[in-house]
XYZ file of C-alpha atoms in Angstrom:
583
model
C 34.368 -0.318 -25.959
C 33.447 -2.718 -22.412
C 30.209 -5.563 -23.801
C 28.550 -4.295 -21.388
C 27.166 -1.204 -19.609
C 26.867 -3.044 -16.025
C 28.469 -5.871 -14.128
C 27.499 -7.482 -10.428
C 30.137 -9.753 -10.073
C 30.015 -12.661 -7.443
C 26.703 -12.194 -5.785
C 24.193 -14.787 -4.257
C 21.569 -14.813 -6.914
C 18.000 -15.557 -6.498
C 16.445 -14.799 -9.928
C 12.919 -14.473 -9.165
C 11.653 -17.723 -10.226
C 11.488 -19.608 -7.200
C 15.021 -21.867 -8.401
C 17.590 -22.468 -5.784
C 20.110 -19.554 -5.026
C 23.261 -19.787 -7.039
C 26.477 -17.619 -7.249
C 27.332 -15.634 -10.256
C 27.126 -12.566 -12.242
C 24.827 -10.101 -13.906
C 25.325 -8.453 -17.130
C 23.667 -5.468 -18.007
C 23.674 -3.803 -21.599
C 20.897 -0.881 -22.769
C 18.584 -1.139 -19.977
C 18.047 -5.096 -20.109
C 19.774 -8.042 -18.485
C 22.231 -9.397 -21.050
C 23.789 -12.264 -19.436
C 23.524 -13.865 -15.562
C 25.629 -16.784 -14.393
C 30.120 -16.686 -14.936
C 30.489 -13.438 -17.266
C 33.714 -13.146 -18.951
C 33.236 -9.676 -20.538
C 34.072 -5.870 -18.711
C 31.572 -3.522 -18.024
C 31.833 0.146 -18.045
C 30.550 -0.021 -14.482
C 31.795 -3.229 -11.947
C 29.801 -3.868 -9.071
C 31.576 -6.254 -6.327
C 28.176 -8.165 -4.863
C 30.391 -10.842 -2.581
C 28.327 -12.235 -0.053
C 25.382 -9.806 -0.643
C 21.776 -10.838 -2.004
C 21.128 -9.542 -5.724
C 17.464 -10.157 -6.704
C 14.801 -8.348 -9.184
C 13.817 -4.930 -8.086
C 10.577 -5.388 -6.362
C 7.010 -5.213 -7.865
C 4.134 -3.331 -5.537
C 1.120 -4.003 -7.139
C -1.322 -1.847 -4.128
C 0.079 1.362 -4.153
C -1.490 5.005 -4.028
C 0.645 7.513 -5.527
C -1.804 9.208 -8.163
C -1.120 12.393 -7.015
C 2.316 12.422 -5.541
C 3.369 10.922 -8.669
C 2.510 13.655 -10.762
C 4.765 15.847 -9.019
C 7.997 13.655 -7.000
C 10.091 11.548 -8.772
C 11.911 10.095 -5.869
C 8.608 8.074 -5.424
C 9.677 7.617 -1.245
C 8.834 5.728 0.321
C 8.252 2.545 -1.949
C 11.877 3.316 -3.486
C 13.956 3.268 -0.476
C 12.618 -0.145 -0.279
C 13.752 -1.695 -3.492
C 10.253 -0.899 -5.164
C 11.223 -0.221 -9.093
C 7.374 -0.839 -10.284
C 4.442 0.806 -8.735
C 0.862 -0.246 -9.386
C -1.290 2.848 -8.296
C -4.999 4.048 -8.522
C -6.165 1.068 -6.437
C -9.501 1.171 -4.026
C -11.729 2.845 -6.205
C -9.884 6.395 -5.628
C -7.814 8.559 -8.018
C -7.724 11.699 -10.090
C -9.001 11.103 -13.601
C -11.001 11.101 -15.708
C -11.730 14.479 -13.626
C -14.205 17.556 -14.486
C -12.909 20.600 -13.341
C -15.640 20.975 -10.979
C -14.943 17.887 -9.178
C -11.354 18.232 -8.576
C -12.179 19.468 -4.713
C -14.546 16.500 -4.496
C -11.980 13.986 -5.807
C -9.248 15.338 -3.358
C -11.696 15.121 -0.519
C -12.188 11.251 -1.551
C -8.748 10.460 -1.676
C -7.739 12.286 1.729
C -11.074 10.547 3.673
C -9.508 7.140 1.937
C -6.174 6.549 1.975
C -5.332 10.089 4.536
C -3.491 11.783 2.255
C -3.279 15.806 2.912
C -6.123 17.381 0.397
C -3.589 20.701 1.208
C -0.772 18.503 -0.550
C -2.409 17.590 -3.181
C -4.247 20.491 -3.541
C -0.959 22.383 -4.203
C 0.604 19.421 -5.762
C -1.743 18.527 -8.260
C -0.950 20.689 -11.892
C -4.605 18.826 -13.540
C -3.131 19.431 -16.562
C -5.640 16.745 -17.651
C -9.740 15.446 -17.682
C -10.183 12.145 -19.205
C -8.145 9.447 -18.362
C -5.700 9.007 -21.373
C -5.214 12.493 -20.705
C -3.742 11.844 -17.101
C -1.856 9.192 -18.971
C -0.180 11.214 -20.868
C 0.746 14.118 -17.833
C 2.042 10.940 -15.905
C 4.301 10.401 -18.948
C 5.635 13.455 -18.561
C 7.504 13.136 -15.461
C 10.737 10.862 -15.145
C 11.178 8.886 -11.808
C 13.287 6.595 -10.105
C 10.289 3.889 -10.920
C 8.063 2.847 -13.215
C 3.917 3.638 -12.659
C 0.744 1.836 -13.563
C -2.480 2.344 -12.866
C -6.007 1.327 -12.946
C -9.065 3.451 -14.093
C -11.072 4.345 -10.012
C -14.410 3.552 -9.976
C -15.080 6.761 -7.709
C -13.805 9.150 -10.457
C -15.885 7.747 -13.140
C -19.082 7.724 -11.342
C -18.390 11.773 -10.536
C -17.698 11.837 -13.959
C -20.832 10.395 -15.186
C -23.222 11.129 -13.004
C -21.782 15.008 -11.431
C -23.724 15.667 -8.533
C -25.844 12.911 -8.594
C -23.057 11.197 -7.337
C -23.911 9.973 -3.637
C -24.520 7.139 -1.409
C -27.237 4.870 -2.747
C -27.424 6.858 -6.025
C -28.204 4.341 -8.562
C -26.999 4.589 -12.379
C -29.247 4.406 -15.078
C -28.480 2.453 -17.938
C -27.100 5.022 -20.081
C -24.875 5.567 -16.903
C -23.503 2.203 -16.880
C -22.723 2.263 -20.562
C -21.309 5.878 -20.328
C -19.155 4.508 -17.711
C -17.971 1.156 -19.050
C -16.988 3.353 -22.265
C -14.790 5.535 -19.883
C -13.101 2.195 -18.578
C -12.931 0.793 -22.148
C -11.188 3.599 -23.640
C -8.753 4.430 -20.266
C -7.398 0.218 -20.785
C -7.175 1.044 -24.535
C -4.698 3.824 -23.346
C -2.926 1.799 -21.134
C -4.384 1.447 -17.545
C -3.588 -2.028 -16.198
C -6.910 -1.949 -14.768
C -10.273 -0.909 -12.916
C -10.158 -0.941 -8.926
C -13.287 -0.665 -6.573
C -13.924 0.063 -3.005
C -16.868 -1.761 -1.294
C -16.085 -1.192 2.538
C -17.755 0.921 5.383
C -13.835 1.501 6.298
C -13.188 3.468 3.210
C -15.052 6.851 3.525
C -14.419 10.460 1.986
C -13.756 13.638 4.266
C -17.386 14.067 4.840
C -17.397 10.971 6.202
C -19.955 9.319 3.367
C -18.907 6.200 2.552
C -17.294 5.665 -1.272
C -19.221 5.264 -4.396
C -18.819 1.613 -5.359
C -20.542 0.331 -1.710
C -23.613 1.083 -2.733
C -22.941 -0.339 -6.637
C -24.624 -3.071 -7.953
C -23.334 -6.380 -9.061
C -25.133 -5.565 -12.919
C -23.013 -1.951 -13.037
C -19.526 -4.250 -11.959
C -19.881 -6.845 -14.060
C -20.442 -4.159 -17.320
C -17.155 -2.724 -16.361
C -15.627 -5.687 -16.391
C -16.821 -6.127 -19.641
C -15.117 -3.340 -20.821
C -12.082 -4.543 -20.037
C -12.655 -7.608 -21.399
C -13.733 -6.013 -24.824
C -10.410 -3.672 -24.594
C -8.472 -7.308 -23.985
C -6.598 -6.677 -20.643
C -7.173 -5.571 -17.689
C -7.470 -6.821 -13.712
C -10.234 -5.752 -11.689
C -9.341 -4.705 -8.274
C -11.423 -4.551 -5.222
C -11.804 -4.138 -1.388
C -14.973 -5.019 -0.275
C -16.688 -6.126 3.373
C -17.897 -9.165 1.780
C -20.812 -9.130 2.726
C -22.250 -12.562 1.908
C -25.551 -10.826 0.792
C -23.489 -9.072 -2.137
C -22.479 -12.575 -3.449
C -18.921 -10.805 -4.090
C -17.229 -14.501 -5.420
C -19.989 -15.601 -7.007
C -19.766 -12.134 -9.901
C -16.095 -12.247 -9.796
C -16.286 -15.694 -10.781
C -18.568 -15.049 -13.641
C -16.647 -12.217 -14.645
C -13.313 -13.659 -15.094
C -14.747 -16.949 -16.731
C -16.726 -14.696 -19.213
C -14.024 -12.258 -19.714
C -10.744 -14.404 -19.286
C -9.514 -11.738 -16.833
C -8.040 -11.887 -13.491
C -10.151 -10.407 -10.412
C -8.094 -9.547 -7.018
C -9.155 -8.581 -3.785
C -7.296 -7.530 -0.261
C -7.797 -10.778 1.570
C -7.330 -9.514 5.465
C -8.863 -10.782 8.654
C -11.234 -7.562 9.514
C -13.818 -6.679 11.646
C -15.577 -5.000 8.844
C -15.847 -7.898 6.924
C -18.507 -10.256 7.464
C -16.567 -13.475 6.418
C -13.983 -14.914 7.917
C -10.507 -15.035 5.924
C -10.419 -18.728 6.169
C -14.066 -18.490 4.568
C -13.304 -15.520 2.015
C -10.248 -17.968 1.057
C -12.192 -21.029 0.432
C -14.999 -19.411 -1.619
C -12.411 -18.095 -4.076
C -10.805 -21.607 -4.031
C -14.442 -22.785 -5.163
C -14.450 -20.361 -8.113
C -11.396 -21.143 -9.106
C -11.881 -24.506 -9.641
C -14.587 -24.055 -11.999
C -12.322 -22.179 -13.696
C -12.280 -18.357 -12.572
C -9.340 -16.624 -11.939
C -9.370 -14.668 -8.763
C -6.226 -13.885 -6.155
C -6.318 -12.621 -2.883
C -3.906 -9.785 -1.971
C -2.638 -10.429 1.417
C -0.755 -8.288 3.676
C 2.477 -9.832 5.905
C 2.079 -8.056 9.001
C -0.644 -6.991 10.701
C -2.663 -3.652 9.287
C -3.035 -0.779 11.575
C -2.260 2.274 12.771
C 0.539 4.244 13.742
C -0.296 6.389 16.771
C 1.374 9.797 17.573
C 0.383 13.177 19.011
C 1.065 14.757 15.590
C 0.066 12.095 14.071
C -3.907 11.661 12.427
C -4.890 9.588 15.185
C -4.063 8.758 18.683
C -5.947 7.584 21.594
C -6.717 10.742 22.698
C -8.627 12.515 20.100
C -11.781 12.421 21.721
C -10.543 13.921 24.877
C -12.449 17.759 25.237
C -8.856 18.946 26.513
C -7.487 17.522 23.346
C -10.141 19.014 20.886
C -9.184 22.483 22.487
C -5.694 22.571 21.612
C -5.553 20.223 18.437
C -5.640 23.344 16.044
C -2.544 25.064 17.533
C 1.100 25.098 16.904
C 3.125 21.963 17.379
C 4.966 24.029 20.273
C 2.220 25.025 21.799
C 0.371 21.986 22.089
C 3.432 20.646 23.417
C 3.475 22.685 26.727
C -0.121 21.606 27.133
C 0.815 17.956 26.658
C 4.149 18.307 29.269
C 2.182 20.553 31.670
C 1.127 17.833 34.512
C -1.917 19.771 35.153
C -3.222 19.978 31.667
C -1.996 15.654 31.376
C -4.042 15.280 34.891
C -7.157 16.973 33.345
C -7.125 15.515 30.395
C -6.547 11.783 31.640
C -9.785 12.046 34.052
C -11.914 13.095 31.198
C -14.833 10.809 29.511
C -14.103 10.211 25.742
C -16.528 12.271 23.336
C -18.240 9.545 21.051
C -20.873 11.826 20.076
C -20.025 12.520 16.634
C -19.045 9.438 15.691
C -20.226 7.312 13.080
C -21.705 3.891 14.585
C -20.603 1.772 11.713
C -17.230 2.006 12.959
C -17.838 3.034 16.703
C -16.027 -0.295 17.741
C -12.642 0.798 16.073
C -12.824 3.809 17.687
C -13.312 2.083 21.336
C -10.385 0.084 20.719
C -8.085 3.378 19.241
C -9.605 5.430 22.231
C -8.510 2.705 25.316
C -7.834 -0.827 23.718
C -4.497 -1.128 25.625
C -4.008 -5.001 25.666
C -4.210 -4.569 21.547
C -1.590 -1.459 21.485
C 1.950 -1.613 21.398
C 4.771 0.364 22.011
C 7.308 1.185 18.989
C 10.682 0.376 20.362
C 13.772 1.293 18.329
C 14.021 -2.429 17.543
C 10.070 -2.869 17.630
C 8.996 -6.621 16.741
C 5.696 -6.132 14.053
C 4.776 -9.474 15.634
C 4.262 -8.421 19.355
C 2.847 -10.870 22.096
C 0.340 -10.138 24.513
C 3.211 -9.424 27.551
C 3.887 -6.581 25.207
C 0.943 -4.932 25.193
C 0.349 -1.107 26.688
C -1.515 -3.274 29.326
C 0.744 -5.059 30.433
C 3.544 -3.038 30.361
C 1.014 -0.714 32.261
C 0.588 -3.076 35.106
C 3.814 -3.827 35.339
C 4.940 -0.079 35.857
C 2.187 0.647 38.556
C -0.117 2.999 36.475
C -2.827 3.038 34.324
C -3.313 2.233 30.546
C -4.085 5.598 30.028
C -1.339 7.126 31.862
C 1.060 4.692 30.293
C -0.074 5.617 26.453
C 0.102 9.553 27.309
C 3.572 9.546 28.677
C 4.724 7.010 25.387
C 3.414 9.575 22.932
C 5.491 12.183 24.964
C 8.487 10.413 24.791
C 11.372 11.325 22.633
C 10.294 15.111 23.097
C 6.527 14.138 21.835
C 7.776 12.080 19.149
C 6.450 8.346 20.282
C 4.648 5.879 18.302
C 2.159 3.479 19.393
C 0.907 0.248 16.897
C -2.367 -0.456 16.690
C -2.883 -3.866 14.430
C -6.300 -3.476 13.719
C -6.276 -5.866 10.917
C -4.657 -9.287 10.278
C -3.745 -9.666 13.867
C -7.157 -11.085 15.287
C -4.740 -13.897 16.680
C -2.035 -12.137 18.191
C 0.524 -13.647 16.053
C 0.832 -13.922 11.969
C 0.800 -17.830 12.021
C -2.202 -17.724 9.853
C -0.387 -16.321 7.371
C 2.289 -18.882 6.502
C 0.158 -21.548 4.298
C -1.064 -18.361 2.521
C 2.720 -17.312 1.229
C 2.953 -20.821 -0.420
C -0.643 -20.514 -2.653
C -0.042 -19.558 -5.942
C -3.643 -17.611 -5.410
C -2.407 -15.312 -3.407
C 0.061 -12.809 -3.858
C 1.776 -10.327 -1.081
C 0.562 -7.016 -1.253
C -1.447 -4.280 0.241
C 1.919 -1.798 1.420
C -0.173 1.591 0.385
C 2.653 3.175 -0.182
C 1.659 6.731 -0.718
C -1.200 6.946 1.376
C -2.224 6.638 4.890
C 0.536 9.344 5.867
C -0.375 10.369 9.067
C -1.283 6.830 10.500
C 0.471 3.863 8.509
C 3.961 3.381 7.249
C 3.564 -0.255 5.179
C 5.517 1.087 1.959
C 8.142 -1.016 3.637
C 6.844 -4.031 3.493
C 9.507 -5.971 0.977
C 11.902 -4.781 3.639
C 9.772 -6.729 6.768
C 9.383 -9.599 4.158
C 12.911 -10.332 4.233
C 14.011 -9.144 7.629
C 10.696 -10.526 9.177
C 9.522 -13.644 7.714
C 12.876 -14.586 5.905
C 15.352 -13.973 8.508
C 14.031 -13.110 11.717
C 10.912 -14.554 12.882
C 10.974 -16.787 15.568
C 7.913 -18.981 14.791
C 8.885 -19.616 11.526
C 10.390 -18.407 8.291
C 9.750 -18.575 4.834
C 12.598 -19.424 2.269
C 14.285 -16.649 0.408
C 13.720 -17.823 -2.996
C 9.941 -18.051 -2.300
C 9.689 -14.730 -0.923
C 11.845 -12.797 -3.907
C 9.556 -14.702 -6.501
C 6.389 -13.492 -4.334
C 7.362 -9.912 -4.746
C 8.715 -10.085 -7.936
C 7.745 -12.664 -10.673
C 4.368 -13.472 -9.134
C 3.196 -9.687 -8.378
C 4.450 -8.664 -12.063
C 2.568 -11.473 -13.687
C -0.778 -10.472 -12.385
C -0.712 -7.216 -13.976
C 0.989 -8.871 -17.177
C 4.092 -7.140 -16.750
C 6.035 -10.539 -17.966
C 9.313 -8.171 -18.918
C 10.469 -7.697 -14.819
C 10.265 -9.894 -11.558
C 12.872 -12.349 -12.997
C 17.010 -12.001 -13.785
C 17.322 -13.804 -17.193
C 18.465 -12.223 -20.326
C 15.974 -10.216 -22.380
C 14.115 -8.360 -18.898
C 14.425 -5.014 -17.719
C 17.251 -4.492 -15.369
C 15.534 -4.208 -12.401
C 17.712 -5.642 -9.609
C 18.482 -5.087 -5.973
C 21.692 -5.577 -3.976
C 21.218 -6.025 -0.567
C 23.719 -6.715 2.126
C 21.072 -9.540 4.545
C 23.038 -9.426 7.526
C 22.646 -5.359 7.812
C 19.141 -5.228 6.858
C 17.004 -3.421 9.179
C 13.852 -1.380 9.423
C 14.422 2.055 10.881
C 12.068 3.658 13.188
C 9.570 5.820 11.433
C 9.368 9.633 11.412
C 6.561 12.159 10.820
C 7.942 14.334 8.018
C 6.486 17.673 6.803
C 7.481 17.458 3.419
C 4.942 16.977 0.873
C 3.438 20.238 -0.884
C 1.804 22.796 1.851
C 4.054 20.930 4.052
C 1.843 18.251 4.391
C 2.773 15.587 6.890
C 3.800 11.990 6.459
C 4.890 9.014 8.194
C 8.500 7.297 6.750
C 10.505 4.419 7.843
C 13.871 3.791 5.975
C 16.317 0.821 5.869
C 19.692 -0.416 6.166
C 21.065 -2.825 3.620
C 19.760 -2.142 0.122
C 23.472 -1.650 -1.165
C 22.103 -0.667 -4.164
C 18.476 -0.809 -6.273
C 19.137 -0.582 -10.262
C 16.199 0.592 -12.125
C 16.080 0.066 -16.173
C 20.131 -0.652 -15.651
C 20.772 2.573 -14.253
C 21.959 2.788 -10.121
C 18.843 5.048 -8.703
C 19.828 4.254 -5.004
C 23.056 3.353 -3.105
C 23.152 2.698 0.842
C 19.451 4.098 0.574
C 20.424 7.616 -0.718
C 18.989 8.658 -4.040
C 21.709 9.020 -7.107
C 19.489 12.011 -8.501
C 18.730 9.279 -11.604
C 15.421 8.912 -12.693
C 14.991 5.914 -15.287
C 11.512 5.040 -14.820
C 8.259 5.954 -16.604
C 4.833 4.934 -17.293
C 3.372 1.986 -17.715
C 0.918 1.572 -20.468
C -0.696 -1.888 -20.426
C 0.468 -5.261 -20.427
C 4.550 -6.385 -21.050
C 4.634 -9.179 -22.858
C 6.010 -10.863 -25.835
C 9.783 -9.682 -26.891
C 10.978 -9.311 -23.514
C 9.966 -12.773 -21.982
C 10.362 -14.480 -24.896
C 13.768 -13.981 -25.266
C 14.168 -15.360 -22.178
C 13.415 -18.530 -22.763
């Protein structure tokens, strides 16, 4: 009978903790890391590792699978990324606690959010559930190659409590508040790792109203929170403009110094948000050191949009020419866009702002013609692109317009091209402001979305551009490998409590990666029509993740799924037994 069930013999070892590298081995027995360092035993299973990287599986604490995950267990595209833990329901958006009569509303929220097709989930969706232990328990149901948390959403339990009430500026009576701090209480009681709000003009349903918690008060947060606190556990999750009139650091502080509990935001440089990061940074830093506990999530490349023709945006939307054949075929609208009289008529037409909502009229300006901020997607793009890269300039230097320059990108590749758009994080043109942030033990990296955004972002792979990016690649500086592997792992588990992942020592789940450094690479993304209703998506692959081990078993090798689905749910925090015994 082999000691063990697993063995990764000879590998370069970074364990999570932010220690040196080392060579050694890994040990694996019943789903936990048995032994790391110069293993003696066999294995039933030998894996050589030589001169590849073995770390934790990765931790991706700003995720949006709520739906998807109640019907795929592949989880792609987080898993093809070395993602074995999921945190979902983030934002303020999600599917429970959910009245029957509000399932079409909740869909609509989620697919004006985070654009996720409200066909897909429509046909996805089983709501074999209504409160939120309920949806728990459904998630339980369903093995994956991951393991899922989640928090309670804010927008579901104010459609829950106050039905069709439920609009912009509605505010809660009391009974309200304590109907829906009881809903929070009893959903962390079950398990959620959480409660997540949305406070930003950005985030708006398919109506185009803006979400429910913009409009919430700081009295109706703050009882939440309490809830948590009373259940014991819990991290309250938020995007918010910041608006310096809503005093956003000043409750959060409160909060976590009366509750004990952790309050995180998405920390991004924005043009929705009316303080600067530097600013949002150093007010948390002020809380903090009267003894709150707030983090800021922050993203490692810059947040935008991926442009296509088939895409959910491009810069042509607006166009009348456009708006006439946008509801036909794919094949169709592709002899329109490759007919040079339809591409002439088109190009000399005025944009149609009309119907657009002001509060965001400047994003559109910059989708609709802001060249010298677009980029084209090369096969070997660079997520850091300089000015000279622009659509601009690589307009001017081709002798045509900006315009004419975009249209024939998006018709390259037989109408398959991508343009970026960093419309967040990137007010610099470069990332530079992000290095001190990866050393601050108040911040953690985050904000992939994996799950949502289909049709215009693709960020799921972001612990792949960590370490091909900002590890190995970047030009104006790197950041050390154990640093970023503890970032993604240790300190991204630890938030949420999850203290039984993020690190290889004996006693925690074995989680692990094996990934050959020199071949990893991003792939260029793809629309794919594959979610239910044939709902359309953006993925991006990789090369180099050898292997990704979930709970001990192999769940991917050379990025192809085994068919192996150890993962499961999540329910609340990971403590004692695990990290104990690995001290």
């Amino acid at each position: 009978m082999p000691a063990y069930d697993l063995i990764i013999r000879g590998g370069t070892i970074v364990d999570g903790t932010g220690e040196d590298r080392f060579t050694g081995d890994v040990a694996v027995k019943d789903g936990l890391i048995a032994a790391v360092g110069e293993i003696s035993g066999d294995a039933a299973e030998e894996i050589d590792a030589s001169g590849l990287l073995v770390t934790p599986g990765f931790v991706d604490i700003h995720t949006h699978y709520d739906g998807q995950a109640t019907w795929d267990q592949e989880m792609a595209p987080s898993s093809w990324h070395g993602v074995t833990t999921v945190v979902m329901g983030n934002c303020g958006v999600g599917f429970a606690p959910a009245k029957p009569d509000k399932h079409e509303w909740l869909i609509g929220l989620m697919e004006g959010v985070e654009d996720i097709p409200g066909t897909a989930l429509a046909e996805g969706m089983s709501w074999d559930w209504e409160t939120f232990p309920e949806y728990l328990d459904a998630l339980e149901k369903l093995p994956r190659t991951v393991d899922v948390g989640t928090h309670v959403p804010h927008g579901s339990v104010r459609a829950y409590v106050l039905g069709d009430r439920e609009r912009p500026g509605a505010v809660p009576t009391d009974e309200d508040i304590r109907q829906m701090s009881a809903i929070v209480e009893e959903g962390v009681r079950a398990g959620a790792l959480g409660f997540s709000t949305s406070r930003t003009v950005l985030h708006r349903d398919v109506d185009g109203e803006v979400v429910p918690g913009t409009t919430a008060t700081k009295e109706e947060l703050i009882e939440i929170g309490r809830a948590m606190g009373r259940a014991g556990h819990g991290v309250f999750e938020m995007a918010s403009d910041m608006k310096r009139e809503w005093d956003e650091f000043g409750w959060m502080g409160a909060l976590s110094r009366e509750t004990g509990l952790p309050c995180t935001y998405a920390a991004l440089q924005s043009i929705a948000k009316e303080m600067p990061l530097d600013e949002q940074i150093s007010s948390m830093r002020a809380e903090n050191d009267n003894g709150a506990n707030i983090v800021a999530q922050i993203a490692l490349r810059g947040n935008g949009i991926v442009m296509a023709w088939r895409g959910t945006v491009h810069p042509f939307r607006l166009k009348p020419s456009w708006q006439e054949i946008e509801n036909l075929p794919w094949e169709e609208q592709k002899a329109k866009l490759f007919d040079p009289e339809f591409k002439a008529k088109l190009l000399a037409e005025e944009h149609d702002f009309s119907e657009v909502n002001q509060d965001i009229i400047g994003l559109i300006m910059v989708v609709c013609g802001g060249w010298n901020m677009q980029f084209e997607m090369d096969p070997d793009f660079n997520y850091e692109p300089t000015a000279e890269e622009s659509i601009l300039e690589r307009a001017k230097a081709a002798g045509v317009s900006g315009d004419e320059y975009a249209y024939d990108l998006l018709c390259r590749d037989d109408g398959k091209g991508f343009i970026y758009l960093p419309i967040l994080n990137y007010a610099d043109g470069n990332l530079d402001f992000l290095m001190e942030l990866q050393q601050s033990d108040d911040t953690v990296n985050s904000l992939s979305d994996g799950g949502a955004h289909c049709g215009t972002i693709c960020d799921a792979a972001s612990p792949t551009f960590m370490l091909q990016h900002w590890v190995r690649d970047r030009s104006r500086g790197t950041i050390s490998l154990e640093n970023a592997i503890k970032r993604q792992c240790s300190d991204t588990a630890r938030l949420y409590g999850l203290e039984d992942r993020g690190v290889l020592a004996p006693g925690f789940l074995a989680d692990i990666n094996i990934i050959d450094m020199e071949r990893l690479k991003l792939g260029k993304p793809w629309l794919a029509f594959d979610l239910p209703a044939g709902g359309k998506r953006l993925l991006q692959k990789a090369e180099g993740y050898v292997a990704t081990i979930k709970n001990g078993t192999v769940t991917f090798r050379e990025g192809d799924w085994t068919g192996e689905t150890p993962g499961g749910l999540i329910r609340g925090p990971q403590r004692a037994e695990l990290a104990e015994a690995a001290e």
